mmCIF file of C-alpha atoms in Angstrom:
data_model
loop_
_atom_site.group_PDB
_atom_site.id
_atom_site.type_symbol
_atom_site.label_atom_id
_atom_site.label_comp_id
_atom_site.label_asym_id
_atom_site.label_seq_id
_atom_site.Cartn_x
_atom_site.Cartn_y
_atom_site.Cartn_z
ATOM 1 C CA UNK A 35 -33.223 -6.543 10.078
ATOM 2 C CA UNK A 36 -30.236 -4.998 9.448
ATOM 3 C CA UNK A 37 -29.149 -4.156 5.860
ATOM 4 C CA UNK A 38 -25.536 -5.246 5.396
ATOM 5 C CA UNK A 39 -24.338 -4.048 2.131
ATOM 6 C CA UNK A 40 -20.978 -5.581 1.435
ATOM 7 C CA UNK A 41 -19.385 -3.360 -1.093
ATOM 8 C CA UNK A 42 -16.761 -5.170 -2.622
ATOM 9 C CA UNK A 43 -18.882 -8.426 -3.369
ATOM 10 C CA UNK A 44 -21.795 -6.274 -4.473
ATOM 11 C CA UNK A 45 -23.972 -7.782 -2.324
ATOM 12 C CA UNK A 46 -26.904 -6.801 0.042
ATOM 13 C CA UNK A 47 -28.152 -8.962 2.931
ATOM 14 C CA UNK A 48 -30.642 -8.909 5.653
ATOM 15 C CA UNK A 49 -29.420 -10.080 8.900
ATOM 16 C CA UNK A 50 -31.656 -10.585 11.648
ATOM 17 C CA UNK A 51 -29.235 -8.637 14.526
ATOM 18 C CA UNK A 52 -29.229 -6.458 17.176
ATOM 19 C CA UNK A 53 -25.706 -5.741 18.879
ATOM 20 C CA UNK A 54 -22.764 -4.171 18.301
ATOM 21 C CA UNK A 55 -20.923 -3.728 14.855
ATOM 22 C CA UNK A 56 -17.729 -5.717 16.210
ATOM 23 C CA UNK A 57 -19.990 -8.805 16.563
ATOM 24 C CA UNK A 58 -22.001 -8.294 13.336
ATOM 25 C CA UNK A 59 -18.644 -8.565 11.407
ATOM 26 C CA UNK A 60 -17.639 -11.931 11.499
ATOM 27 C CA UNK A 61 -21.320 -12.978 10.724
ATOM 28 C CA UNK A 62 -20.600 -11.642 7.179
ATOM 29 C CA UNK A 63 -17.061 -12.878 6.726
ATOM 30 C CA UNK A 64 -15.396 -9.842 8.271
ATOM 31 C CA UNK A 65 -13.641 -8.530 11.159
ATOM 32 C CA UNK A 66 -12.330 -5.429 12.846
ATOM 33 C CA UNK A 67 -8.963 -5.773 11.543
ATOM 34 C CA UNK A 68 -10.461 -6.261 7.681
ATOM 35 C CA UNK A 69 -13.316 -3.977 7.414
ATOM 36 C CA UNK A 70 -14.388 -0.150 7.490
ATOM 37 C CA UNK A 71 -18.069 0.334 8.539
ATOM 38 C CA UNK A 72 -20.639 3.037 8.102
ATOM 39 C CA UNK A 73 -23.868 2.858 9.702
ATOM 40 C CA UNK A 74 -26.163 4.727 8.017
ATOM 41 C CA UNK A 75 -23.611 6.451 5.541
ATOM 42 C CA UNK A 76 -21.472 7.771 8.552
ATOM 43 C CA UNK A 77 -18.137 6.249 10.115
ATOM 44 C CA UNK A 78 -18.806 5.155 13.413
ATOM 45 C CA UNK A 79 -16.685 2.961 16.170
ATOM 46 C CA UNK A 80 -17.420 -0.489 15.947
ATOM 47 C CA UNK A 81 -18.675 -0.495 19.702
ATOM 48 C CA UNK A 82 -21.625 1.094 18.544
ATOM 49 C CA UNK A 83 -24.979 -0.792 17.936
ATOM 50 C CA UNK A 84 -27.092 -1.695 15.237
ATOM 51 C CA UNK A 85 -30.683 -3.068 14.661
ATOM 52 C CA UNK A 86 -33.805 -2.919 13.269
ATOM 53 C CA UNK A 87 -33.988 -0.240 10.013
ATOM 54 C CA UNK A 88 -30.347 0.424 9.884
ATOM 55 C CA UNK A 89 -27.982 -0.058 7.079
ATOM 56 C CA UNK A 90 -24.185 -1.357 7.306
ATOM 57 C CA UNK A 91 -21.970 -0.692 4.664
ATOM 58 C CA UNK A 92 -18.729 -2.699 4.937
ATOM 59 C CA UNK A 93 -15.638 -1.519 2.768
ATOM 60 C CA UNK A 94 -12.934 -4.591 2.899
ATOM 61 C CA UNK A 95 -9.707 -2.940 4.171
ATOM 62 C CA UNK A 96 -7.449 -5.039 1.648
ATOM 63 C CA UNK A 97 -7.669 -4.167 -1.852
ATOM 64 C CA UNK A 98 -5.067 -3.712 -4.783
ATOM 65 C CA UNK A 99 -1.956 -6.007 -4.414
ATOM 66 C CA UNK B 74 -21.530 7.049 22.333
ATOM 67 C CA UNK B 75 -17.846 8.073 22.901
ATOM 68 C CA UNK B 76 -16.478 11.376 22.826
ATOM 69 C CA UNK B 77 -13.327 12.878 21.350
ATOM 70 C CA UNK B 78 -11.174 14.848 23.393
ATOM 71 C CA UNK B 79 -12.170 17.923 21.614
ATOM 72 C CA UNK B 80 -15.715 17.510 22.462
ATOM 73 C CA UNK B 81 -16.848 16.187 19.290
ATOM 74 C CA UNK B 82 -18.539 12.765 18.688
ATOM 75 C CA UNK B 83 -15.857 9.886 18.116
ATOM 76 C CA UNK B 84 -16.292 7.777 14.609
ATOM 77 C CA UNK B 85 -13.273 5.818 15.656
ATOM 78 C CA UNK B 86 -11.289 4.130 18.060
ATOM 79 C CA UNK B 87 -7.602 3.907 18.048
ATOM 80 C CA UNK B 88 -7.219 0.551 19.803
ATOM 81 C CA UNK B 89 -3.453 0.669 19.920
ATOM 82 C CA UNK B 90 -3.044 4.152 21.444
ATOM 83 C CA UNK B 91 -6.411 4.164 23.313
ATOM 84 C CA UNK B 92 -7.874 7.324 21.615
ATOM 85 C CA UNK B 93 -11.244 8.156 20.517
ATOM 86 C CA UNK B 94 -11.307 10.539 17.297
ATOM 87 C CA UNK B 95 -13.651 12.700 15.672
ATOM 88 C CA UNK B 96 -13.522 12.791 11.967
ATOM 89 C CA UNK B 97 -11.260 15.798 12.363
ATOM 90 C CA UNK B 98 -9.054 14.811 15.004
ATOM 91 C CA UNK B 99 -8.603 11.771 13.048
ATOM 92 C CA UNK B 100 -8.114 13.092 9.641
ATOM 93 C CA UNK B 101 -5.774 15.439 11.111
ATOM 94 C CA UNK B 102 -3.365 12.832 13.125
ATOM 95 C CA UNK B 103 -3.263 10.551 9.642
ATOM 96 C CA UNK B 104 -1.818 13.956 7.741
ATOM 97 C CA UNK B 105 0.558 14.576 10.828
ATOM 98 C CA UNK B 106 1.752 11.034 10.982
ATOM 99 C CA UNK B 107 2.573 11.043 7.302
ATOM 100 C CA UNK B 108 4.218 14.654 7.458
ATOM 101 C CA UNK B 109 6.245 13.640 10.695
ATOM 102 C CA UNK B 110 7.677 10.491 8.761
ATOM 103 C CA UNK B 111 8.868 12.492 6.331
ATOM 104 C CA UNK B 112 10.287 15.081 8.253
ATOM 105 C CA UNK B 113 11.813 12.900 10.746
ATOM 106 C CA UNK B 114 13.511 10.705 7.967
ATOM 107 C CA UNK B 115 14.219 13.821 5.615
ATOM 108 C CA UNK B 116 12.333 11.482 2.890
ATOM 109 C CA UNK B 117 11.792 14.602 0.899
ATOM 110 C CA UNK B 118 13.969 18.003 0.592
ATOM 111 C CA UNK B 119 13.181 21.329 -0.594
ATOM 112 C CA UNK B 120 13.352 20.975 -4.813
ATOM 113 C CA UNK B 121 12.999 17.523 -4.859
ATOM 114 C CA UNK B 122 11.081 15.824 -7.827
ATOM 115 C CA UNK B 123 8.778 13.471 -6.251
ATOM 116 C CA UNK B 124 7.480 10.798 -8.533
ATOM 117 C CA UNK B 125 4.458 9.327 -6.950
ATOM 118 C CA UNK B 126 3.731 5.786 -8.128
ATOM 119 C CA UNK B 127 -0.118 5.525 -8.343
ATOM 120 C CA UNK B 128 -2.392 2.342 -9.085
ATOM 121 C CA UNK B 129 -6.121 3.665 -8.126
ATOM 122 C CA UNK B 130 -5.939 1.900 -4.874
ATOM 123 C CA UNK B 131 -6.469 3.766 -1.650
ATOM 124 C CA UNK B 132 -2.819 3.868 -0.566
ATOM 125 C CA UNK B 133 -1.656 5.472 -3.581
ATOM 126 C CA UNK B 134 -4.263 7.869 -4.086
ATOM 127 C CA UNK B 135 -4.091 8.758 -0.232
ATOM 128 C CA UNK B 136 -0.125 9.168 -0.935
ATOM 129 C CA UNK B 137 -0.858 11.483 -3.734
ATOM 130 C CA UNK B 138 -3.700 13.480 -2.292
ATOM 131 C CA UNK B 139 -1.419 14.075 0.986
ATOM 132 C CA UNK B 140 1.816 15.057 -1.134
ATOM 133 C CA UNK B 141 -0.195 17.650 -3.126
ATOM 134 C CA UNK B 142 -1.394 18.977 0.289
ATOM 135 C CA UNK B 143 2.238 18.857 1.482
ATOM 136 C CA UNK B 144 3.367 21.225 -1.547
ATOM 137 C CA UNK B 145 1.468 24.262 0.036
ATOM 138 C CA UNK B 146 3.945 23.694 3.019
ATOM 139 C CA UNK B 147 7.065 23.769 1.171
ATOM 140 C CA UNK B 148 8.866 23.583 -2.502
ATOM 141 C CA UNK B 149 8.936 20.767 -4.251
ATOM 142 C CA UNK B 150 7.976 19.196 -7.576
ATOM 143 C CA UNK B 151 5.361 16.479 -8.192
ATOM 144 C CA UNK B 152 4.482 14.115 -10.742
ATOM 145 C CA UNK B 153 2.359 10.363 -10.739
ATOM 146 C CA UNK B 154 3.343 7.511 -12.586
ATOM 147 C CA UNK B 155 1.004 4.432 -13.370
ATOM 148 C CA UNK B 156 2.141 1.179 -14.913
ATOM 149 C CA UNK B 157 -0.565 -0.994 -16.658
ATOM 150 C CA UNK B 158 0.586 -4.569 -16.165
ATOM 151 C CA UNK B 159 -2.108 -5.773 -18.381
ATOM 152 C CA UNK B 160 -4.451 -7.536 -16.233
ATOM 153 C CA UNK B 161 -7.886 -7.625 -17.645
ATOM 154 C CA UNK B 162 -10.509 -6.931 -15.644
ATOM 155 C CA UNK B 163 -8.546 -5.299 -12.900
ATOM 156 C CA UNK B 164 -6.414 -2.747 -13.736
ATOM 157 C CA UNK B 165 -8.720 -1.403 -16.674
ATOM 158 C CA UNK B 166 -10.735 -1.003 -14.093
ATOM 159 C CA UNK B 167 -8.641 1.025 -11.576
ATOM 160 C CA UNK B 168 -6.961 3.251 -14.104
ATOM 161 C CA UNK B 169 -10.090 5.666 -14.643
ATOM 162 C CA UNK B 170 -9.470 6.413 -10.700
ATOM 163 C CA UNK B 171 -6.017 7.686 -11.189
ATOM 164 C CA UNK B 172 -7.143 9.576 -14.007
ATOM 165 C CA UNK B 173 -9.611 11.422 -11.901
ATOM 166 C CA UNK B 174 -7.674 12.126 -9.519
ATOM 167 C CA UNK B 175 -4.666 13.563 -11.360
ATOM 168 C CA UNK B 176 -6.977 15.563 -13.431
ATOM 169 C CA UNK B 177 -8.597 16.734 -10.062
ATOM 170 C CA UNK B 178 -5.326 17.460 -8.464
ATOM 171 C CA UNK B 179 -3.504 18.998 -11.357
ATOM 172 C CA UNK B 180 -0.495 16.528 -11.216
ATOM 173 C CA UNK B 181 1.070 15.584 -14.250
ATOM 174 C CA UNK B 182 0.699 11.930 -14.730
ATOM 175 C CA UNK B 183 2.793 9.495 -17.064
ATOM 176 C CA UNK B 184 1.802 6.256 -17.806
ATOM 177 C CA UNK B 185 4.150 2.982 -18.593
ATOM 178 C CA UNK B 186 2.968 -0.613 -19.911
ATOM 179 C CA UNK B 187 4.276 -4.010 -19.707
ATOM 180 C CA UNK B 188 3.322 -4.642 -23.184
ATOM 181 C CA UNK B 189 5.075 -1.489 -24.507
ATOM 182 C CA UNK B 190 8.190 -2.089 -22.338
ATOM 183 C CA UNK B 191 8.687 -5.894 -22.635
ATOM 184 C CA UNK B 192 6.279 -6.867 -24.980
ATOM 185 C CA UNK B 193 4.055 -8.939 -22.794
ATOM 186 C CA UNK B 194 1.243 -8.288 -20.712
ATOM 187 C CA UNK B 195 1.112 -9.992 -17.320
ATOM 188 C CA UNK B 196 -2.024 -11.770 -18.587
ATOM 189 C CA UNK B 197 0.445 -13.013 -21.443
ATOM 190 C CA UNK B 198 3.280 -13.938 -19.312
ATOM 191 C CA UNK B 199 0.972 -15.987 -16.915
ATOM 192 C CA UNK B 200 0.092 -18.291 -19.757
ATOM 193 C CA UNK B 201 3.527 -19.958 -20.314
ATOM 194 C CA UNK B 202 3.883 -23.050 -18.945
ATOM 195 C CA UNK B 203 6.321 -24.264 -15.958
ATOM 196 C CA UNK B 204 6.392 -20.411 -14.648
ATOM 197 C CA UNK B 205 6.779 -18.646 -11.284
ATOM 198 C CA UNK B 206 3.955 -16.986 -9.732
ATOM 199 C CA UNK B 207 2.527 -14.069 -11.189
ATOM 200 C CA UNK B 208 3.861 -11.713 -8.656
ATOM 201 C CA UNK B 209 7.620 -12.838 -8.752
ATOM 202 C CA UNK B 210 7.166 -11.374 -12.706
ATOM 203 C CA UNK B 211 4.972 -8.610 -11.595
ATOM 204 C CA UNK B 212 7.197 -7.309 -8.777
ATOM 205 C CA UNK B 213 10.367 -7.547 -10.608
ATOM 206 C CA UNK B 214 8.754 -5.681 -13.952
ATOM 207 C CA UNK B 215 7.162 -3.127 -11.831
ATOM 208 C CA UNK B 216 10.136 -2.290 -9.872
ATOM 209 C CA UNK B 217 12.326 -2.077 -13.109
ATOM 210 C CA UNK B 218 9.603 0.043 -14.531
ATOM 211 C CA UNK B 219 9.218 2.230 -11.715
ATOM 212 C CA UNK B 220 13.124 2.976 -11.260
ATOM 213 C CA UNK B 221 13.617 3.726 -15.484
ATOM 214 C CA UNK B 222 10.155 5.759 -15.949
ATOM 215 C CA UNK B 223 11.249 7.957 -12.553
ATOM 216 C CA UNK B 224 14.428 8.752 -13.908
ATOM 217 C CA UNK B 225 12.901 9.824 -17.320
ATOM 218 C CA UNK B 226 10.494 11.759 -16.014
ATOM 219 C CA UNK B 227 13.531 13.585 -14.038
ATOM 220 C CA UNK B 228 12.398 12.142 -10.464
ATOM 221 C CA UNK B 229 14.591 12.120 -7.498
ATOM 222 C CA UNK B 230 12.393 10.404 -4.826
ATOM 223 C CA UNK B 231 9.881 7.511 -5.806
ATOM 224 C CA UNK B 232 6.833 7.562 -3.528
ATOM 225 C CA UNK B 233 4.947 4.483 -2.691
ATOM 226 C CA UNK B 234 1.973 4.224 -1.022
ATOM 227 C CA UNK B 235 2.964 1.031 1.233
ATOM 228 C CA UNK B 236 1.445 0.777 4.919
ATOM 229 C CA UNK B 237 2.203 -0.267 8.151
ATOM 230 C CA UNK B 238 0.320 -3.696 6.928
ATOM 231 C CA UNK B 239 2.506 -3.940 3.917
ATOM 232 C CA UNK B 240 5.486 -3.134 6.037
ATOM 233 C CA UNK B 241 4.998 -5.395 9.083
ATOM 234 C CA UNK B 242 4.204 -8.364 6.793
ATOM 235 C CA UNK B 243 7.031 -8.051 4.499
ATOM 236 C CA UNK B 244 8.997 -7.752 7.519
ATOM 237 C CA UNK B 245 7.961 -11.216 9.570
ATOM 238 C CA UNK B 246 8.011 -12.839 6.196
ATOM 239 C CA UNK B 247 11.812 -12.003 5.161
ATOM 240 C CA UNK B 248 12.211 -13.165 8.953
ATOM 241 C CA UNK B 249 10.256 -16.575 8.581
ATOM 242 C CA UNK B 250 12.142 -17.197 5.387
ATOM 243 C CA UNK B 251 15.690 -16.311 6.298
ATOM 244 C CA UNK B 252 15.849 -13.906 3.321
ATOM 245 C CA UNK B 253 18.860 -11.735 4.864
ATOM 246 C CA UNK B 254 19.126 -9.547 2.028
ATOM 247 C CA UNK B 255 15.991 -8.634 1.483
ATOM 248 C CA UNK B 256 15.730 -8.155 5.437
ATOM 249 C CA UNK B 257 18.019 -5.540 5.121
ATOM 250 C CA UNK B 258 15.993 -3.142 2.380
ATOM 251 C CA UNK B 259 12.569 -2.465 4.428
ATOM 252 C CA UNK B 260 13.931 0.698 6.178
ATOM 253 C CA UNK B 261 13.155 4.273 5.794
ATOM 254 C CA UNK B 262 16.310 5.166 3.882
ATOM 255 C CA UNK B 263 18.182 3.512 1.308
ATOM 256 C CA UNK B 264 22.196 3.469 0.603
ATOM 257 C CA UNK B 265 23.142 5.395 -2.393
ATOM 258 C CA UNK B 266 23.735 2.112 -3.903
ATOM 259 C CA UNK B 267 23.859 2.873 -7.789
ATOM 260 C CA UNK B 268 23.843 6.380 -10.022
ATOM 261 C CA UNK B 269 20.900 5.107 -11.645
ATOM 262 C CA UNK B 270 18.869 4.242 -8.592
ATOM 263 C CA UNK B 271 16.021 6.483 -7.876
ATOM 264 C CA UNK B 272 15.819 6.400 -3.957
ATOM 265 C CA UNK B 273 12.267 5.010 -2.676
ATOM 266 C CA UNK B 274 10.388 6.719 0.019
ATOM 267 C CA UNK B 275 7.238 5.480 1.972
ATOM 268 C CA UNK B 276 5.515 8.182 3.861
ATOM 269 C CA UNK B 277 2.801 6.043 4.910
ATOM 270 C CA UNK B 278 4.740 3.219 6.362
ATOM 271 C CA UNK B 279 3.942 3.844 9.858
ATOM 272 C CA UNK B 280 -0.273 4.243 9.222
ATOM 273 C CA UNK B 281 -2.461 1.156 9.487
ATOM 274 C CA UNK B 282 -4.144 0.086 6.154
ATOM 275 C CA UNK B 283 -7.286 0.575 7.721
ATOM 276 C CA UNK B 284 -6.907 3.827 8.824
ATOM 277 C CA UNK B 285 -5.858 4.675 5.139
ATOM 278 C CA UNK B 286 -9.341 3.219 4.166
ATOM 279 C CA UNK B 287 -11.056 5.520 6.985
ATOM 280 C CA UNK B 288 -8.966 8.657 5.852
ATOM 281 C CA UNK B 289 -9.933 7.763 2.407
ATOM 282 C CA UNK B 290 -13.795 7.426 2.685
ATOM 283 C CA UNK B 291 -13.688 10.701 5.333
ATOM 284 C CA UNK B 292 -11.494 12.765 2.688
ATOM 285 C CA UNK B 293 -14.125 11.513 -0.311
ATOM 286 C CA UNK B 294 -11.073 10.107 -2.331
ATOM 287 C CA UNK B 295 -12.497 7.739 -4.606
ATOM 288 C CA UNK B 296 -10.937 4.431 -4.835
ATOM 289 C CA UNK B 297 -10.840 0.910 -6.345
ATOM 290 C CA UNK B 298 -11.908 -1.778 -3.734
ATOM 291 C CA UNK B 299 -11.221 -4.762 -6.296
ATOM 292 C CA UNK B 300 -8.058 -6.747 -5.301
ATOM 293 C CA UNK B 301 -5.670 -7.661 -7.601
ATOM 294 C CA UNK B 302 -6.682 -11.477 -9.477
ATOM 295 C CA UNK B 303 -3.052 -12.756 -8.983
ATOM 296 C CA UNK B 304 -2.884 -11.338 -5.031
ATOM 297 C CA UNK B 305 -3.526 -14.560 -3.420
ATOM 298 C CA UNK B 306 -0.186 -15.534 -2.447
ATOM 299 C CA UNK B 307 -0.252 -18.270 0.396
ATOM 300 C CA UNK B 308 2.432 -17.358 2.674
ATOM 301 C CA UNK B 309 1.437 -13.870 2.649
ATOM 302 C CA UNK B 310 -2.037 -14.361 3.283
ATOM 303 C CA UNK B 311 -0.924 -16.336 6.268
ATOM 304 C CA UNK B 312 1.219 -13.751 7.775
ATOM 305 C CA UNK B 313 -1.470 -11.379 7.282
ATOM 306 C CA UNK B 314 -4.255 -13.578 9.293
ATOM 307 C CA UNK B 315 -1.634 -13.860 11.891
ATOM 308 C CA UNK B 316 -0.701 -10.064 12.244
ATOM 309 C CA UNK B 317 -4.413 -9.201 12.028
ATOM 310 C CA UNK B 318 -5.554 -11.724 14.547
ATOM 311 C CA UNK B 319 -2.586 -10.917 16.637
ATOM 312 C CA UNK B 320 -3.498 -7.061 16.349
ATOM 313 C CA UNK B 321 -7.123 -7.837 17.516
ATOM 314 C CA UNK B 322 -6.011 -9.758 20.778
ATOM 315 C CA UNK B 323 -2.934 -7.378 21.407
ATOM 316 C CA UNK B 324 -3.295 -3.986 19.871
ATOM 317 C CA UNK B 325 -0.232 -2.160 18.551
ATOM 318 C CA UNK B 326 1.319 -5.499 17.643
ATOM 319 C CA UNK B 327 2.076 -4.173 14.074
ATOM 320 C CA UNK B 328 3.421 -0.749 15.213
ATOM 321 C CA UNK B 329 5.828 -2.817 17.684
ATOM 322 C CA UNK B 330 7.369 -5.057 15.009
ATOM 323 C CA UNK B 331 8.256 -2.367 12.609
ATOM 324 C CA UNK B 332 9.499 -0.064 15.585
ATOM 325 C CA UNK B 333 11.655 -3.370 16.666
ATOM 326 C CA UNK B 334 12.983 -3.500 12.800
ATOM 327 C CA UNK B 335 13.635 0.266 12.460
ATOM 328 C CA UNK B 336 15.764 -0.061 15.734
ATOM 329 C CA UNK B 337 17.736 -3.013 14.322
ATOM 330 C CA UNK B 338 17.699 -1.575 10.512
ATOM 331 C CA UNK B 339 21.214 0.203 10.505
ATOM 332 C CA UNK B 340 22.805 -3.033 11.851
ATOM 333 C CA UNK B 341 21.056 -5.193 9.390
ATOM 334 C CA UNK B 342 21.657 -2.634 6.459
ATOM 335 C CA UNK B 343 25.297 -2.533 7.339
ATOM 336 C CA UNK B 344 25.573 -6.397 7.559
ATOM 337 C CA UNK B 345 23.440 -7.643 4.589
ATOM 338 C CA UNK B 346 22.943 -4.731 1.755
ATOM 339 C CA UNK B 347 25.868 -4.650 -0.326
ATOM 340 C CA UNK B 348 28.036 -1.569 -0.698
ATOM 341 C CA UNK B 349 27.360 -1.113 -4.318
ATOM 342 C CA UNK B 350 25.300 -2.673 -7.218
ATOM 343 C CA UNK B 351 26.266 -3.965 -10.594
ATOM 344 C CA UNK B 352 24.952 -2.857 -13.934
ATOM 345 C CA UNK B 353 23.054 -4.728 -15.979
ATOM 346 C CA UNK B 354 25.218 -5.713 -19.471
ATOM 347 C CA UNK B 355 22.119 -5.413 -21.359
ATOM 348 C CA UNK B 356 19.595 -3.146 -20.032
ATOM 349 C CA UNK B 357 22.163 -0.574 -17.927
ATOM 350 C CA UNK B 358 19.680 -0.589 -14.992
ATOM 351 C CA UNK B 359 21.018 -1.356 -11.623
ATOM 352 C CA UNK B 360 21.212 -4.989 -10.712
ATOM 353 C CA UNK B 361 22.483 -7.646 -8.433
ATOM 354 C CA UNK B 362 24.360 -9.749 -11.056
ATOM 355 C CA UNK B 363 25.733 -8.988 -14.436
ATOM 356 C CA UNK B 364 22.397 -9.904 -16.216
ATOM 357 C CA UNK B 365 19.073 -8.049 -13.975
ATOM 358 C CA UNK B 366 16.487 -10.445 -12.907
ATOM 359 C CA UNK B 367 14.101 -8.750 -15.400
ATOM 360 C CA UNK B 368 16.125 -9.370 -18.697
ATOM 361 C CA UNK B 369 16.779 -12.848 -17.415
ATOM 362 C CA UNK B 370 12.969 -13.500 -16.887
ATOM 363 C CA UNK B 371 12.099 -11.720 -20.545
ATOM 364 C CA UNK B 372 14.828 -14.356 -22.080
ATOM 365 C CA UNK B 373 13.005 -16.929 -20.206
ATOM 366 C CA UNK B 374 9.512 -15.990 -21.347
ATOM 367 C CA UNK B 375 10.683 -15.533 -24.941
ATOM 368 C CA UNK B 376 12.244 -19.387 -24.852
ATOM 369 C CA UNK B 377 8.802 -20.679 -23.758
ATOM 370 C CA UNK B 378 6.858 -18.640 -25.959
ATOM 371 C CA UNK B 379 8.981 -18.682 -28.941
ATOM 372 C CA UNK B 380 8.449 -14.991 -29.757
#
C-alpha cells in the first residue's frame, strides 16, 4: 500500500500501487502539470517508482485565484 | 535515478529543456530566471521603490522572498501590500501567511480592504441579484486599490506574482475572445500612460507555476494551498486544462506561446493600446472613459443594494 496524502483535500488514501509517480497521479485526480510530489518527505523526479510503505504527498499546483 | 550535471541526485526533471536538476541547481535556475527577467527588461532600477502585491499564495510569497534577496545585489526600497477582499474562509486564512513572511523578512506591510475602500466586502457584493461574476468585481476593485495604495505608499513600481501559466492562459483567452484592447496589455512593459498610474512589473512571468510551488517547498516558504472559492471561471479552467494537456504532450508549449506573444508585443502595443488614458471625473484615478469602471460598478451595487 502507498500512503497518498492529498494536501489541499486534507485526505489520506491507502492505494494498492507499485509503479511510477507519473502513473499514480491520475489515479488520485492529479497529473504531472497539476501536482508537486514529495516522496517520503522529499521532492523527487516523477519518473521514480513508489510502492509498499512509501508515503506520497501531493501538493496542488493551482492555488490562490 | 537521474543525476544533475553537477553530480548530485536530481529531484526535478525539466521536461521543456531536458535537464535533470538537483535541489541547489533547480533553485539557482529559478532565481536566475527571475533576475534575468528584471535585468533584460529593466523592470527595476536603482532607487526604485518596489511595492510587492502579496496574497499569501505561493506566487506572491516567492516573489517577496526573491525581491528581498535581490536587495542585497543593488539598492532599491521594498514594501508589501495586501488587499483584503472580504472573502470569508479564504482571505482570513491566507492573511497570517503574509504577516509572518513580512515579519520574518523585515518588509513593511500595508493593508487595504474592499470594505474600507468601497463600503462592501466581496462576499457582500456577490449577494446582489443580477450581478456580474465575482472575479469581474474583484479584478477591477483590486487593480484600483493596488494602484492607488502603491502611489500613497510612495511606490514607483508595483510587482505582481503572475507566473508563466497565468500569462499564457491570459494570452490565449484574449486571443480566443478577440479582446484586442486587453491583448496589448500582457507584455513586459507598459507605456507611461497616466501620471497616476504605477507601472506594474511581473518578474515571475517566465517561470511555470509548478516550478514556483517546488521552489517554495524547497526554500521552506510557507504558503496557503487554498483556492479562492470564486476562482472557478469556466473559460479560464478550459484554457488551463488545454494548455496543461498540450504541455504534457509537447513540453515547452507555454514558453513558446509567451515568447511568440513577446515578439509580437511591440506591434500590439503600438496598434491597440491608447496613447493616453483619461482621468475618472469622480475618483481621479486612471480610466478608459470619463467615469472609471470601479465607480461605475459601485454605483450599480449601491442602486441594487439600496445603501
